[in-house]
């Protein structure tokens, strides 16, 4: 590129299990994708159309540390499966959706729940609660060639050794192919897009010094210290 008037920002990346780096273009996050979590947030778990919000690509962070963010006193953990796309398009049919997946990872959708709650009440967007610095701790991406397409298996989050969240990937209301196909009807998906696929019940607050250990069966773990 020529004539950039400021230095180009670096492309955010997620490390891969084989020592590579996956460049991130967009981060789509689904809301209320496990019935038990929808209920704990005060909503009907029936299968209504899915809804999505976005984090910023450079919110994804593999440092293993989560700096307690400003202007909140209620930061929640949400353990989630990340789906990383190697290709995209529009109107992707369900039976072709998984062909676009490069791999999977364990992640945390860290949430300023107090600010998100205010935004909901006032009918405002969620970014202030969801899309802040280092709000997307993420583990190494594992390629489909190694782990296939996990559609069941335990998903869990411990804080300081105590289980806070647990569920099974098979409890997702909207499955991975459905999320890809649905998103592609509204957006043009492309290589580098990732989807955070929702959290099981048990979301709760962390404080400085807490150690979060997220695991998904078959995908290993992610350990993040709140600093
Ligand atoms: Mn979430």
Coordinates of C-alpha atoms and ligand atoms in Angstrom, one line a residue:
X1 CA 0.0 0.0 0.0
X2 CA 1.2 3.5 -0.8
X3 CA 0.5 6.9 0.5
X4 CA -0.7 5.8 3.9
X5 CA -0.9 8.9 5.9
X6 CA -0.3 7.1 9.2
X7 CA 1.4 3.7 9.8
X8 CA -1.0 0.9 9.0
X9 CA -2.4 -0.8 12.2
X10 CA -1.1 -4.3 12.7
X11 CA -3.5 -7.1 11.7
X12 CA -4.7 -8.8 14.9
X13 CA -3.8 -12.5 15.0
X14 CA -4.6 -15.6 17.1
X15 CA -1.8 -18.1 17.5
X16 CA -2.4 -21.6 16.1
X17 CA -1.5 -24.8 17.7
X18 CA 1.3 -25.5 15.2
X19 CA 3.1 -22.2 15.7
X20 CA 1.3 -20.2 13.0
X21 CA -0.9 -17.1 13.3
X22 CA -4.5 -16.7 12.2
X23 CA -5.3 -13.1 11.0
X24 CA -8.6 -11.9 12.4
X25 CA -10.9 -9.8 10.2
X26 CA -14.2 -9.7 12.1
X27 CA -15.5 -11.1 15.3
X28 CA -19.2 -12.1 15.4
X29 CA -20.7 -13.2 18.7
X30 CA -24.0 -14.9 19.2
X31 CA -26.2 -14.0 22.2
X32 CA -28.2 -16.5 24.4
X33 CA -27.2 -19.7 22.5
X34 CA -27.5 -22.1 25.4
X35 CA -31.0 -22.4 26.9
X36 CA -29.9 -22.5 30.6
X37 CA -27.9 -19.2 30.0
X38 CA -30.9 -17.6 28.3
X39 CA -33.0 -18.5 31.4
X40 CA -30.4 -17.2 33.9
X41 CA -30.4 -13.8 32.0
X42 CA -34.2 -13.6 32.3
X43 CA -35.1 -14.7 28.8
X44 CA -37.2 -17.3 27.1
X45 CA -35.1 -20.2 25.9
X46 CA -37.4 -20.9 22.9
X47 CA -35.7 -21.0 19.5
X48 CA -36.2 -17.4 18.3
X49 CA -34.1 -16.2 15.4
X50 CA -30.5 -15.8 16.6
X51 CA -28.9 -12.4 17.2
X52 CA -25.3 -11.3 17.0
X53 CA -23.1 -8.5 18.2
X54 CA -19.5 -7.8 17.4
X55 CA -16.3 -7.4 19.2
X56 CA -13.3 -5.7 17.6
X57 CA -10.7 -7.9 16.0
X58 CA -8.0 -6.5 18.2
X59 CA -10.0 -7.3 21.3
X60 CA -8.9 -10.9 20.9
X61 CA -6.0 -11.6 23.1
X62 CA -3.8 -14.6 23.7
X63 CA -1.6 -13.1 26.4
X64 CA -3.0 -15.2 29.3
X65 CA -3.8 -12.0 31.2
X66 CA -7.0 -10.1 31.5
X67 CA -6.6 -6.5 32.8
X68 CA -9.6 -5.5 34.9
X69 CA -11.3 -2.9 32.8
X70 CA -12.3 0.6 33.8
X71 CA -15.8 2.0 34.6
X72 CA -17.2 -1.3 35.9
X73 CA -17.6 -3.3 39.1
X74 CA -19.2 -6.4 37.5
X75 CA -17.0 -8.1 34.9
X76 CA -18.3 -11.5 33.9
X77 CA -16.7 -14.5 32.3
X78 CA -18.4 -16.3 29.4
X79 CA -16.6 -19.4 28.2
X80 CA -17.2 -20.0 24.4
X81 CA -16.2 -22.1 21.5
X82 CA -14.5 -20.0 18.7
X83 CA -15.1 -20.9 15.1
X84 CA -12.5 -19.5 12.7
X85 CA -13.2 -19.2 9.0
X86 CA -10.8 -19.8 6.1
X87 CA -13.2 -18.7 3.5
X88 CA -16.6 -17.1 3.3
X89 CA -19.3 -15.7 1.0
X90 CA -23.0 -14.9 1.1
X91 CA -26.0 -17.2 1.3
X92 CA -23.9 -20.2 2.3
X93 CA -26.1 -23.3 2.4
X94 CA -26.2 -25.3 5.6
X95 CA -24.6 -28.4 4.1
X96 CA -21.6 -26.4 2.8
X97 CA -21.1 -24.2 5.9
X98 CA -18.5 -26.4 7.7
X99 CA -16.3 -26.4 4.5
X100 CA -15.5 -22.8 5.4
X101 CA -14.1 -23.5 8.9
X102 CA -10.3 -23.4 9.4
X103 CA -10.4 -24.4 13.1
X104 CA -11.6 -24.0 16.6
X105 CA -10.4 -22.6 19.9
X106 CA -11.5 -22.0 23.5
X107 CA -12.3 -18.3 24.3
X108 CA -13.8 -16.0 26.9
X109 CA -16.4 -13.3 26.0
X110 CA -15.5 -11.0 28.9
X111 CA -18.4 -8.7 29.6
X112 CA -18.9 -5.5 31.6
X113 CA -22.3 -6.8 32.8
X114 CA -23.3 -3.6 34.6
X115 CA -22.6 -1.5 31.5
X116 CA -24.3 -4.1 29.2
X117 CA -27.3 -4.0 31.6
X118 CA -27.6 -0.2 31.4
X119 CA -27.3 -0.4 27.6
X120 CA -30.1 -3.0 27.4
X121 CA -32.4 -0.9 29.6
X122 CA -31.9 2.2 27.5
X123 CA -32.1 0.4 24.1
X124 CA -28.5 1.3 23.3
X125 CA -25.8 -0.8 21.6
X126 CA -23.7 -3.3 23.6
X127 CA -20.2 -2.3 22.6
X128 CA -19.5 -0.6 25.8
X129 CA -20.2 -3.8 27.7
X130 CA -18.6 -6.2 25.2
X131 CA -16.0 -4.7 22.9
X132 CA -13.4 -3.3 25.2
X133 CA -9.6 -3.8 25.3
X134 CA -8.6 -7.5 25.7
X135 CA -12.2 -8.5 26.2
X136 CA -11.6 -11.7 24.1
X137 CA -9.1 -13.9 25.7
X138 CA -8.5 -16.8 23.4
X139 CA -6.4 -20.0 23.3
X140 CA -4.5 -21.5 20.4
X141 CA -6.6 -22.3 17.3
X142 CA -6.7 -26.0 16.4
X143 CA -7.1 -26.9 12.7
X144 CA -10.0 -29.0 11.5
X145 CA -7.4 -31.5 10.2
X146 CA -6.5 -32.2 13.9
X147 CA -9.8 -31.8 15.7
X148 CA -12.6 -32.2 13.1
X149 CA -15.8 -30.3 13.8
X150 CA -16.6 -30.6 17.5
X151 CA -20.4 -30.7 17.9
X152 CA -20.5 -32.2 21.4
X153 CA -18.2 -32.4 24.4
X154 CA -17.9 -30.7 27.8
X155 CA -17.4 -27.0 28.0
X156 CA -16.3 -25.7 31.3
X157 CA -14.9 -22.7 33.2
X158 CA -13.2 -22.9 36.6
X159 CA -12.3 -19.8 38.7
X160 CA -9.6 -20.5 41.3
X161 CA -10.2 -24.2 40.8
X162 CA -13.9 -24.1 41.4
X163 CA -16.3 -25.0 38.6
X164 CA -18.5 -21.9 37.7
X165 CA -19.8 -22.8 34.2
X166 CA -20.4 -26.2 32.7
X167 CA -22.4 -27.4 29.7
X168 CA -22.0 -29.4 26.5
X169 CA -21.5 -28.2 23.0
X170 CA -24.5 -30.2 22.0
X171 CA -26.7 -27.8 24.0
X172 CA -26.2 -25.0 21.6
X173 CA -29.6 -23.7 20.3
X174 CA -28.0 -22.6 17.0
X175 CA -25.4 -25.1 15.8
X176 CA -22.1 -24.0 14.1
X177 CA -23.3 -24.6 10.5
X178 CA -26.6 -22.7 11.2
X179 CA -24.7 -19.7 12.6
X180 CA -22.4 -19.6 9.6
X181 CA -25.3 -19.9 7.1
X182 CA -27.5 -17.4 9.0
X183 CA -24.7 -14.8 9.2
X184 CA -23.9 -15.2 5.6
X185 CA -27.4 -14.1 4.7
X186 CA -26.9 -10.8 6.4
X187 CA -23.1 -10.2 5.9
X188 CA -20.5 -11.2 3.5
X189 CA -18.3 -13.6 5.4
X190 CA -14.6 -13.8 4.6
X191 CA -11.3 -15.5 5.5
X192 CA -10.3 -14.3 9.0
X193 CA -13.8 -14.0 10.4
X194 CA -14.4 -15.7 13.7
X195 CA -17.6 -16.6 15.5
X196 CA -17.9 -16.8 19.3
X197 CA -20.7 -19.3 19.7
X198 CA -22.3 -18.4 23.0
X199 CA -21.9 -19.5 26.6
X200 CA -23.5 -22.1 28.9
X201 CA -25.0 -21.0 32.2
X202 CA -23.1 -20.0 35.3
X203 CA -21.8 -16.6 34.2
X204 CA -20.4 -14.7 37.1
X205 CA -18.1 -11.9 38.2
X206 CA -14.3 -12.1 38.6
X207 CA -12.0 -9.9 40.6
X208 CA -8.3 -9.0 40.3
X209 CA -6.2 -12.0 41.2
X210 CA -8.7 -14.6 40.0
X211 CA -7.4 -17.4 37.8
X212 CA -9.8 -18.5 35.0
X213 CA -9.4 -22.0 33.5
X214 CA -11.5 -22.6 30.4
X215 CA -11.7 -26.0 28.8
X216 CA -13.5 -27.6 25.9
X217 CA -13.3 -31.4 25.5
X218 CA -11.0 -32.2 22.6
X219 CA -9.7 -28.6 22.3
X220 CA -7.6 -28.3 25.4
X221 CA -7.7 -25.3 27.7
X222 CA -7.1 -21.6 28.2
X223 CA -5.8 -20.2 31.5
X224 CA -6.2 -16.4 32.1
X225 CA -5.2 -14.4 35.1
X226 CA -7.2 -11.3 36.0
X227 CA -4.7 -8.6 36.7
Ligands
LIG1 MN1 -21.1 -14.3 25.0

